[in-house]
Coordinates of C-alpha atoms and ligand atoms in Angstrom, one line a residue:
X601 CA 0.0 0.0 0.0
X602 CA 1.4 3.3 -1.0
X603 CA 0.8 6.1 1.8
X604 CA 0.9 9.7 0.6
X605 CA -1.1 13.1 0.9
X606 CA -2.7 13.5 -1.6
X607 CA -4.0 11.0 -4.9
X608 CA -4.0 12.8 -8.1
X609 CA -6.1 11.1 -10.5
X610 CA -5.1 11.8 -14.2
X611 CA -1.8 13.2 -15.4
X612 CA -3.8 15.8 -18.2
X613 CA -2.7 19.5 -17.6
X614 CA -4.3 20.3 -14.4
X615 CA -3.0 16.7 -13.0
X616 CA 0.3 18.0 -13.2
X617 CA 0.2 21.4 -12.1
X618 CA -2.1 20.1 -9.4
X619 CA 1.3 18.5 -7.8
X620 CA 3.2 22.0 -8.4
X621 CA 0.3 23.7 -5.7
X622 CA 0.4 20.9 -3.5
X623 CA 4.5 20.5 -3.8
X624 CA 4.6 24.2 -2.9
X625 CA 2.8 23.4 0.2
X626 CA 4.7 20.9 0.9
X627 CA 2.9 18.1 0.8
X628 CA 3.5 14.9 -1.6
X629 CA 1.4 13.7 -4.3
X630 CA 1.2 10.2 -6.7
X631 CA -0.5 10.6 -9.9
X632 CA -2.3 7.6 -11.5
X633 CA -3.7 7.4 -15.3
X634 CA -4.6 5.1 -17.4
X635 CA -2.8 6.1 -20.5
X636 CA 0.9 5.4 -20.6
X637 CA 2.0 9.1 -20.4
X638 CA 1.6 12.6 -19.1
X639 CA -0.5 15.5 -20.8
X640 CA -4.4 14.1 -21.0
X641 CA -6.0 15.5 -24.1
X642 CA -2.6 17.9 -24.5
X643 CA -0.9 14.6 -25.9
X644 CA -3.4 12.6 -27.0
X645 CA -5.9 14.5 -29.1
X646 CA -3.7 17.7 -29.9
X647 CA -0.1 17.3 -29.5
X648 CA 0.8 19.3 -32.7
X649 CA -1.9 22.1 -32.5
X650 CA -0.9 25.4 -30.9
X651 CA -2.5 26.7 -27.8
X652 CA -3.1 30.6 -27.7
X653 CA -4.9 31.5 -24.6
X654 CA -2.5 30.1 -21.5
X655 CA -1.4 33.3 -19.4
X656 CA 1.9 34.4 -20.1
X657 CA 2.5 31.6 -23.4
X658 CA 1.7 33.3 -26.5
X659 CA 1.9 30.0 -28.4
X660 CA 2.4 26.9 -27.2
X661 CA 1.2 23.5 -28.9
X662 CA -0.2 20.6 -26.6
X663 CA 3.1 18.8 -26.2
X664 CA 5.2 22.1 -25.4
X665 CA 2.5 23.1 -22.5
X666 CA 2.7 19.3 -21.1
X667 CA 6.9 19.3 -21.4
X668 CA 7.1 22.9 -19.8
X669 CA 4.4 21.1 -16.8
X670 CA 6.7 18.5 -16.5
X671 CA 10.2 20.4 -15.9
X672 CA 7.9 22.7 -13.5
X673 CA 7.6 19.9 -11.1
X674 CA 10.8 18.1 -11.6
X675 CA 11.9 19.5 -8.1
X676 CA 8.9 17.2 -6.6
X677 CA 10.4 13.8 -7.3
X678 CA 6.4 12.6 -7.9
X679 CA 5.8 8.8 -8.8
X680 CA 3.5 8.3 -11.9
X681 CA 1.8 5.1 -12.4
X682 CA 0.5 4.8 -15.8
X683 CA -1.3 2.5 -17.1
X684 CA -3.2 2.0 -14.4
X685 CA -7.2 2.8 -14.6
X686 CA -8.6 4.1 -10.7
X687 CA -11.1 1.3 -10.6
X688 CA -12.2 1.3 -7.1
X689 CA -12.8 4.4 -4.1
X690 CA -13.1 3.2 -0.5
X691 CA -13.2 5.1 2.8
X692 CA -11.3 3.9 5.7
X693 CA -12.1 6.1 8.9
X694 CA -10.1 10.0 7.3
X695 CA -8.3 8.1 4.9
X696 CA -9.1 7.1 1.4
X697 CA -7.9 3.9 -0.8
X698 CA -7.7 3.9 -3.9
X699 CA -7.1 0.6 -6.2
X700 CA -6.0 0.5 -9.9
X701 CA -6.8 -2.1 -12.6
X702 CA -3.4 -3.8 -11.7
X703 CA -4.4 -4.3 -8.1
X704 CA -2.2 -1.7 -7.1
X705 CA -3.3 0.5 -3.6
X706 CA -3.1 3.8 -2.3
X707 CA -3.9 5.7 0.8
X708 CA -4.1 8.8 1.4
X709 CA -6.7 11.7 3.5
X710 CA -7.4 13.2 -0.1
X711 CA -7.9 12.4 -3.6
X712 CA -7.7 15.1 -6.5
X713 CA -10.3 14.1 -9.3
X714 CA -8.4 15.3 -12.9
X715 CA -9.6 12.7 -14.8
X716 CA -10.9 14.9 -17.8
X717 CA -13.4 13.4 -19.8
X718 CA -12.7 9.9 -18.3
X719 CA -10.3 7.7 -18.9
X720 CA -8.9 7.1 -22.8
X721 CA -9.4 3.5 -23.6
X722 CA -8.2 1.9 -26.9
X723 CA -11.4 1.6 -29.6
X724 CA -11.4 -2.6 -29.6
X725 CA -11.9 -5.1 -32.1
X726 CA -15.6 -5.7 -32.9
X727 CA -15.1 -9.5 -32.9
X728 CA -16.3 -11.7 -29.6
X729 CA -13.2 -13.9 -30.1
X730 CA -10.5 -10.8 -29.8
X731 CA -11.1 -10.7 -25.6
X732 CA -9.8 -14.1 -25.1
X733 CA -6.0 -13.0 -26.9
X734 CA -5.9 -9.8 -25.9
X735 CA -3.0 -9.3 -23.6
X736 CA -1.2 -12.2 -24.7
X737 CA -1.2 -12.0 -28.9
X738 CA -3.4 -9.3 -30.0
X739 CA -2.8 -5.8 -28.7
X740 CA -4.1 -2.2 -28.1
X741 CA -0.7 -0.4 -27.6
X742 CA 3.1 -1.5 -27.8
X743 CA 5.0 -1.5 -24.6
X744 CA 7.9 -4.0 -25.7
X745 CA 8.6 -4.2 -29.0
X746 CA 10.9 -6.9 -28.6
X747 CA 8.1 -9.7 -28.1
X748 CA 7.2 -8.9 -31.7
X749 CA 10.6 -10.1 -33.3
X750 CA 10.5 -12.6 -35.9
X751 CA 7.0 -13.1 -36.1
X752 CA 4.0 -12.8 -38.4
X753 CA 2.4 -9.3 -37.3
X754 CA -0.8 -8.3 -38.9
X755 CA -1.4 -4.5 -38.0
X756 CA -4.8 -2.7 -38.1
X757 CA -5.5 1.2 -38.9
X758 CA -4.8 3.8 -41.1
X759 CA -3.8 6.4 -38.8
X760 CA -0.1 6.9 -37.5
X761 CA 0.4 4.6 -34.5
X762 CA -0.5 1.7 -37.1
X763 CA 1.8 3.6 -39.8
X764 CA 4.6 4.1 -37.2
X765 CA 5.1 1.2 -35.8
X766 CA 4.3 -0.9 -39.4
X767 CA 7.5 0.8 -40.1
X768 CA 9.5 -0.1 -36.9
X769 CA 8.1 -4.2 -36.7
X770 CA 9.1 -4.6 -40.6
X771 CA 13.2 -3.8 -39.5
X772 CA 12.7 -7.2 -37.9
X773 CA 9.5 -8.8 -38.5
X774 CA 6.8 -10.1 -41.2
X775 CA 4.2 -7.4 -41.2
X776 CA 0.7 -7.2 -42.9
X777 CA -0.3 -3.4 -42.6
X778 CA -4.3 -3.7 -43.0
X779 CA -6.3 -1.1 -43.4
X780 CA -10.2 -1.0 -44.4
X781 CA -10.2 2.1 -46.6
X782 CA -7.0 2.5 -49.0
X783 CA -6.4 6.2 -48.0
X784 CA -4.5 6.3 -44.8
X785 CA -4.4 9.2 -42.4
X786 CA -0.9 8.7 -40.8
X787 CA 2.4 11.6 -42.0
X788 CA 2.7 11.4 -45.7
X789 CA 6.4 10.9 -44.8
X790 CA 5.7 7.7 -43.5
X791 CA 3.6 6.4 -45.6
X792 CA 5.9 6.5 -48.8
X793 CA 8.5 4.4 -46.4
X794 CA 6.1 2.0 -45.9
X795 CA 5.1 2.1 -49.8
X796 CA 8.7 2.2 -50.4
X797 CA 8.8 -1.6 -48.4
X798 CA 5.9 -2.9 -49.9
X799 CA 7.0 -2.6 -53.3
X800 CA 10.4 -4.2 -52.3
X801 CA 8.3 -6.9 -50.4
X802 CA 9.8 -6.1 -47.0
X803 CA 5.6 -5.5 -46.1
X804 CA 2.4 -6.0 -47.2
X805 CA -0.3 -4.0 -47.5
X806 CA -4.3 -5.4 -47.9
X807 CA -7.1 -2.4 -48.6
X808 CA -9.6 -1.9 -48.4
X809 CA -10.6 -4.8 -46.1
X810 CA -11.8 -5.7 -42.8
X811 CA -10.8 -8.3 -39.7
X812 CA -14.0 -11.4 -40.0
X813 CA -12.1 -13.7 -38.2
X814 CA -9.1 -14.9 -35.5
X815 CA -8.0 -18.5 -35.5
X816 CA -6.4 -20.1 -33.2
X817 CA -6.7 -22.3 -29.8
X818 CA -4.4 -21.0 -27.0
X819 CA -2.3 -18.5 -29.1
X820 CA -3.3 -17.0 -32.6
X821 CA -2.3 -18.8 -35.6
X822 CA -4.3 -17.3 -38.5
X823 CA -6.8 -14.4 -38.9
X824 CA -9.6 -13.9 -42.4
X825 CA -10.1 -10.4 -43.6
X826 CA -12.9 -9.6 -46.1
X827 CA -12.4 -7.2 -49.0
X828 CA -15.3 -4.8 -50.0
X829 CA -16.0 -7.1 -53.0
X830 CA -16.5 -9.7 -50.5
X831 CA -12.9 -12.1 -51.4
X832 CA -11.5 -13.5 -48.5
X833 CA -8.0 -14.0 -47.5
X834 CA -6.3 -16.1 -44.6
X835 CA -3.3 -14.7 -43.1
X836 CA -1.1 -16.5 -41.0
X837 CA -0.6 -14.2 -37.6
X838 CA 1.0 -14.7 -34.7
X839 CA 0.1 -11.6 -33.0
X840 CA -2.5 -8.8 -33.8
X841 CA -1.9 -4.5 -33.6
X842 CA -4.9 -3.0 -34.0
X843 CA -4.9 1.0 -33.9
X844 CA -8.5 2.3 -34.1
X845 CA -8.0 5.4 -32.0
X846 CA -8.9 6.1 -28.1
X847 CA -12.5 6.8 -26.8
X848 CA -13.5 8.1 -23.9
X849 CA -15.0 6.9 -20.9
X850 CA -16.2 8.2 -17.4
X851 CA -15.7 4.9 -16.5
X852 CA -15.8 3.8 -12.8
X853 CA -15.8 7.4 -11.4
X854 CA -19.6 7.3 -12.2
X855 CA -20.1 4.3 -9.7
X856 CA -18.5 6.3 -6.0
X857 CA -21.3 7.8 -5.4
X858 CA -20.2 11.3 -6.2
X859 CA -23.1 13.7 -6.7
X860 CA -23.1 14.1 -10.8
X861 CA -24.4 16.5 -13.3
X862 CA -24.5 15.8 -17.3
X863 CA -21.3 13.3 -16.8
X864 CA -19.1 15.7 -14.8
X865 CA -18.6 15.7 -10.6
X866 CA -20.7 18.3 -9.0
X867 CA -18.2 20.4 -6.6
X868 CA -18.2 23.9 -4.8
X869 CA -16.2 26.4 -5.8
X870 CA -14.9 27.5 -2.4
X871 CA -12.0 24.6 -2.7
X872 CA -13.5 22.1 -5.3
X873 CA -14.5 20.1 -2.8
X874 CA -16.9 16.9 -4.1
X875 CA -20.0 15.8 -1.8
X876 CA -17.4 13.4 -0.2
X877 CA -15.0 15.5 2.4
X878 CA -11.8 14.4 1.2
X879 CA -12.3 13.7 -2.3
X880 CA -11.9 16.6 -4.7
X881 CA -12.7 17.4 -8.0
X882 CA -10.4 19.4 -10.8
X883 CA -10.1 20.6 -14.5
X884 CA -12.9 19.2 -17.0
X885 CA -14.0 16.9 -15.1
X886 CA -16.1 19.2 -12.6
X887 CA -19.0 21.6 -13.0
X888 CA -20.4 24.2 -10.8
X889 CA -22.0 27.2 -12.0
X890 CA -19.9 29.4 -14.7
X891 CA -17.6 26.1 -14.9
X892 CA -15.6 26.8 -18.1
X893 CA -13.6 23.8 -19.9
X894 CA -10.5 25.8 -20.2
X895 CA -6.7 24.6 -19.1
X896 CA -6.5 27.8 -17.5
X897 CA -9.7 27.5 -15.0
X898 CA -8.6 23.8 -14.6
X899 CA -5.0 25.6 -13.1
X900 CA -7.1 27.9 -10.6
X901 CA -9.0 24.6 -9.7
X902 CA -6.1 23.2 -8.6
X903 CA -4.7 25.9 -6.6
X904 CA -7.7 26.4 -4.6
X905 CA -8.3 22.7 -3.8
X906 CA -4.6 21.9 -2.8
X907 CA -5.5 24.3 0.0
X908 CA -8.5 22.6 1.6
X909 CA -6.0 19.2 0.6
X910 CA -3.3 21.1 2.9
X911 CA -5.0 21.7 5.7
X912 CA -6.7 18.0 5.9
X913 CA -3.7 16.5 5.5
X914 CA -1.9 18.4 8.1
X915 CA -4.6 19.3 10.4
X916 CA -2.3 20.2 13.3
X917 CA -0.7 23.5 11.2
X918 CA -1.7 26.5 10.3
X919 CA -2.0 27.3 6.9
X920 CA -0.2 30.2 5.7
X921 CA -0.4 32.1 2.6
X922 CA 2.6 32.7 0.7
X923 CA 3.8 34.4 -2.6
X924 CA 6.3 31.9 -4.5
X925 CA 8.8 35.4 -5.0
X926 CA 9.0 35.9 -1.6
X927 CA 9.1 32.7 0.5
X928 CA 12.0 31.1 1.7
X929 CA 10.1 27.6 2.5
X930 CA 8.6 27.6 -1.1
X931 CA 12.0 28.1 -2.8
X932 CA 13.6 25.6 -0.9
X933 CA 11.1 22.8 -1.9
X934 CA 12.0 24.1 -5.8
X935 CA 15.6 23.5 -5.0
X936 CA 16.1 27.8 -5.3
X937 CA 18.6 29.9 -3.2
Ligands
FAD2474 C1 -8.8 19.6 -30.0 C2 -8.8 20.4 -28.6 C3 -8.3 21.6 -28.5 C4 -8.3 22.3 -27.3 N1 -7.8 23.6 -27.2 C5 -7.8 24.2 -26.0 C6 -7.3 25.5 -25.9 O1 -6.9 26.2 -26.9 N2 -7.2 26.1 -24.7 C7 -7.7 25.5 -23.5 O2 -7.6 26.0 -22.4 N3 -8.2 24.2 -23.6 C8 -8.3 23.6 -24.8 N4 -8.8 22.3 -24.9 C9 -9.4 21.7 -23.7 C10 -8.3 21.2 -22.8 O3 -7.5 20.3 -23.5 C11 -8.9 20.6 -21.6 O4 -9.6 21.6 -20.9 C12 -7.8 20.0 -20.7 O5 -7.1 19.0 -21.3 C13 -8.4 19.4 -19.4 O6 -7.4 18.9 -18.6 P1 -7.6 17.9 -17.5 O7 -6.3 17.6 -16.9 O8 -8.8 18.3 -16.7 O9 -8.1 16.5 -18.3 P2 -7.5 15.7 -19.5 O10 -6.6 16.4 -20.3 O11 -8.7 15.1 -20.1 O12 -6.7 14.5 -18.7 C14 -7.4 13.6 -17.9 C15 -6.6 12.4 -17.7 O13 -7.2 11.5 -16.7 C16 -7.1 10.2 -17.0 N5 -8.1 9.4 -16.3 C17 -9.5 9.6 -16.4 N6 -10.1 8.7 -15.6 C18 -9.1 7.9 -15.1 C19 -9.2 6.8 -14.2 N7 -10.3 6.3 -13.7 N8 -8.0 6.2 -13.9 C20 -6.8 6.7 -14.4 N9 -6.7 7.7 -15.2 C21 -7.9 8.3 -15.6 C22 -7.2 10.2 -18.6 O14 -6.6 9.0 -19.1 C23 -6.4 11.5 -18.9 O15 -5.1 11.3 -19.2 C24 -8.9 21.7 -26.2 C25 -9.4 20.4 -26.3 C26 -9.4 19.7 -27.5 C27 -9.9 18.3 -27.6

């Protein structure tokens, strides 16, 4: 069980600078999400497009803002676990515990809601027969490419995680790149490489065409895909990529009995506070009356909750109001003279 202060939930923009306002105060923070890095909708939906309205940035695109978050709180030495979903909330006398999808468990007297829009779950394969591989041959996401070497990998998607990593497997695999329009989405650049290799027969490439079927007993051995004219083909596959894009999910944070409005926490805007003492709620994934979805309010959010967080964490001090220019205690937790 990992004791700390405070349990961010969600390492999107306000997850982040949610540890800055609590690391200032001195009090430690873990931050849990389910993707398998930093910046919530920053990396995932707009990494490339520029952001105009953060104070004092100009211009900044999605990846920028999360990197700049990042250094900002590199004097905090916070753990991330990622890859990790917040299944489960359970109260424990002043404490809260919190367990992940890989059984993992915190404690701590507050919790700090960032999750967003939910959690950002891979789009999965339609067929019934894809649950019982997944996990062990057919996959959502790479985390070790070396499993993959020298086998038959059949890839699905036209965007650029199916592109990308078509183009890393084929260095030392067999890949099938399948795709079921024949207009991809991913960086021209890439694409022509992976032309460039299909015409040398270093990789194939099947359009437009769908998945019908995945053989196999314990592992996969073969999967059928259908082409719009309705030919079939077997292909013999050892393990399955398929890249159809995240979705979004409230997920679990809908079932602990936190008071709700149109699929986002209900909280008061004196510290964020949810209807649980304890358990606050940040960024776009709380409402209250003139609640705008901006990065910016998200920020404020977090300031103001990491307050009430302070003073329940440390109920025997006084809270004390300081400007980062000024105090000495604040500069030494950032490592300044
Ligand atoms: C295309 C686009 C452009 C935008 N442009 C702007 C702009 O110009 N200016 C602006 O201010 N805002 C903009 N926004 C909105 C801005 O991105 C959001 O307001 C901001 O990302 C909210 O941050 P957040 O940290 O609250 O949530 P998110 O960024 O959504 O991050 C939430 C994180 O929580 C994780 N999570 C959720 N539930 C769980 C769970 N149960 N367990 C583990 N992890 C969980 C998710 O995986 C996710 O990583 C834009 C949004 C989009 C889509």
């Amino acid at each position: 069980m990992v004791k700390t202060d405070v349990i961010i939930i969600g390492a999107g923009p306000v997850g982040l600078f949610a540890v800055h306002q609590l690391g200032i105060k001195g009090l430690k923070a873990v931050v849990i999400d389910n993707l398998d890095k930093a910046g919530g909708q920053c990396i995932e939906l707009y990494p490339d497009k520029p952001i105009y309205d953060i104070p004092a940035i100009p211009e900044c695109t999605g990846e920028e803002l999360t990197t700049k978050l990042l250094e900002q709180i590199k004097p905090f030495k916070t753990d991330f676990y990622f890859n990790e979903r917040v299944n489960e909330v359970i109260q424990e006398k002043e404490n809260w515990i919190v367990q992940t999808s890989k059984n993992n468990k915190f404690t701590a007297p507050n919790i700090m809601i960032a999750g967003g829009v939910g959690s950002f779950e891979p789009r999965k394969l339609p067929l019934k027969e894809a649950e019982k591989f997944e996990g062990k041959s057919l996959f959502y996401s790479v985390k070790n490419k070396e499993i993959f070497k020298g086998k038959n990998i059949s890839i699905f998607g036209g965007g650029d995680s199916a592109l990308d990593w078509a183009l890393e497997l084929s260095k030392n695999s067999k890949v099938t790149l399948i795709h079921r329009r024949n207009e991809f989405r991913g960086a021209p650049h890439t694409l022509s490489e992976i032309k460039k290799l299909s015409a040398q027969g270093k990789l194939s490439i099947k359009t437009p065409c769908e998945l019908v079927a995945i053989e196999g007993s314990k592992d996969i051995s073969e999967i059928k895909i259908k082409y719009e004219d309705g030919k079939t083909e077997q292909i013999k596959t050892d393990n399955i990529l398929s890249f159809f894009g995240l979705i979004m999910k409230l997920g679990p944070i809908a079932e602990w009995g936190l008071g709700m409005e149109k699929k986002a926490i209900s909280v008061n805007s004196d510290n964020f506070q949810t209807n649980k003492k304890g358990i606050f709620a940040v960024g776009d994934i709380c409402t209250y009356p003139g609640k705008l979805k901006l990065i910016l309010s998200g920020f404020h959010e977090a300031a103001l909750a990491s307050v009430e967080c302070f003073k329940r964490a440390r109920p025997n001090e006084k809270y004390r109001f300081e400007f980062t220019t000024s105090s000495k205690t604040i500069k030494g937790r950032l490592g300044k003279k």
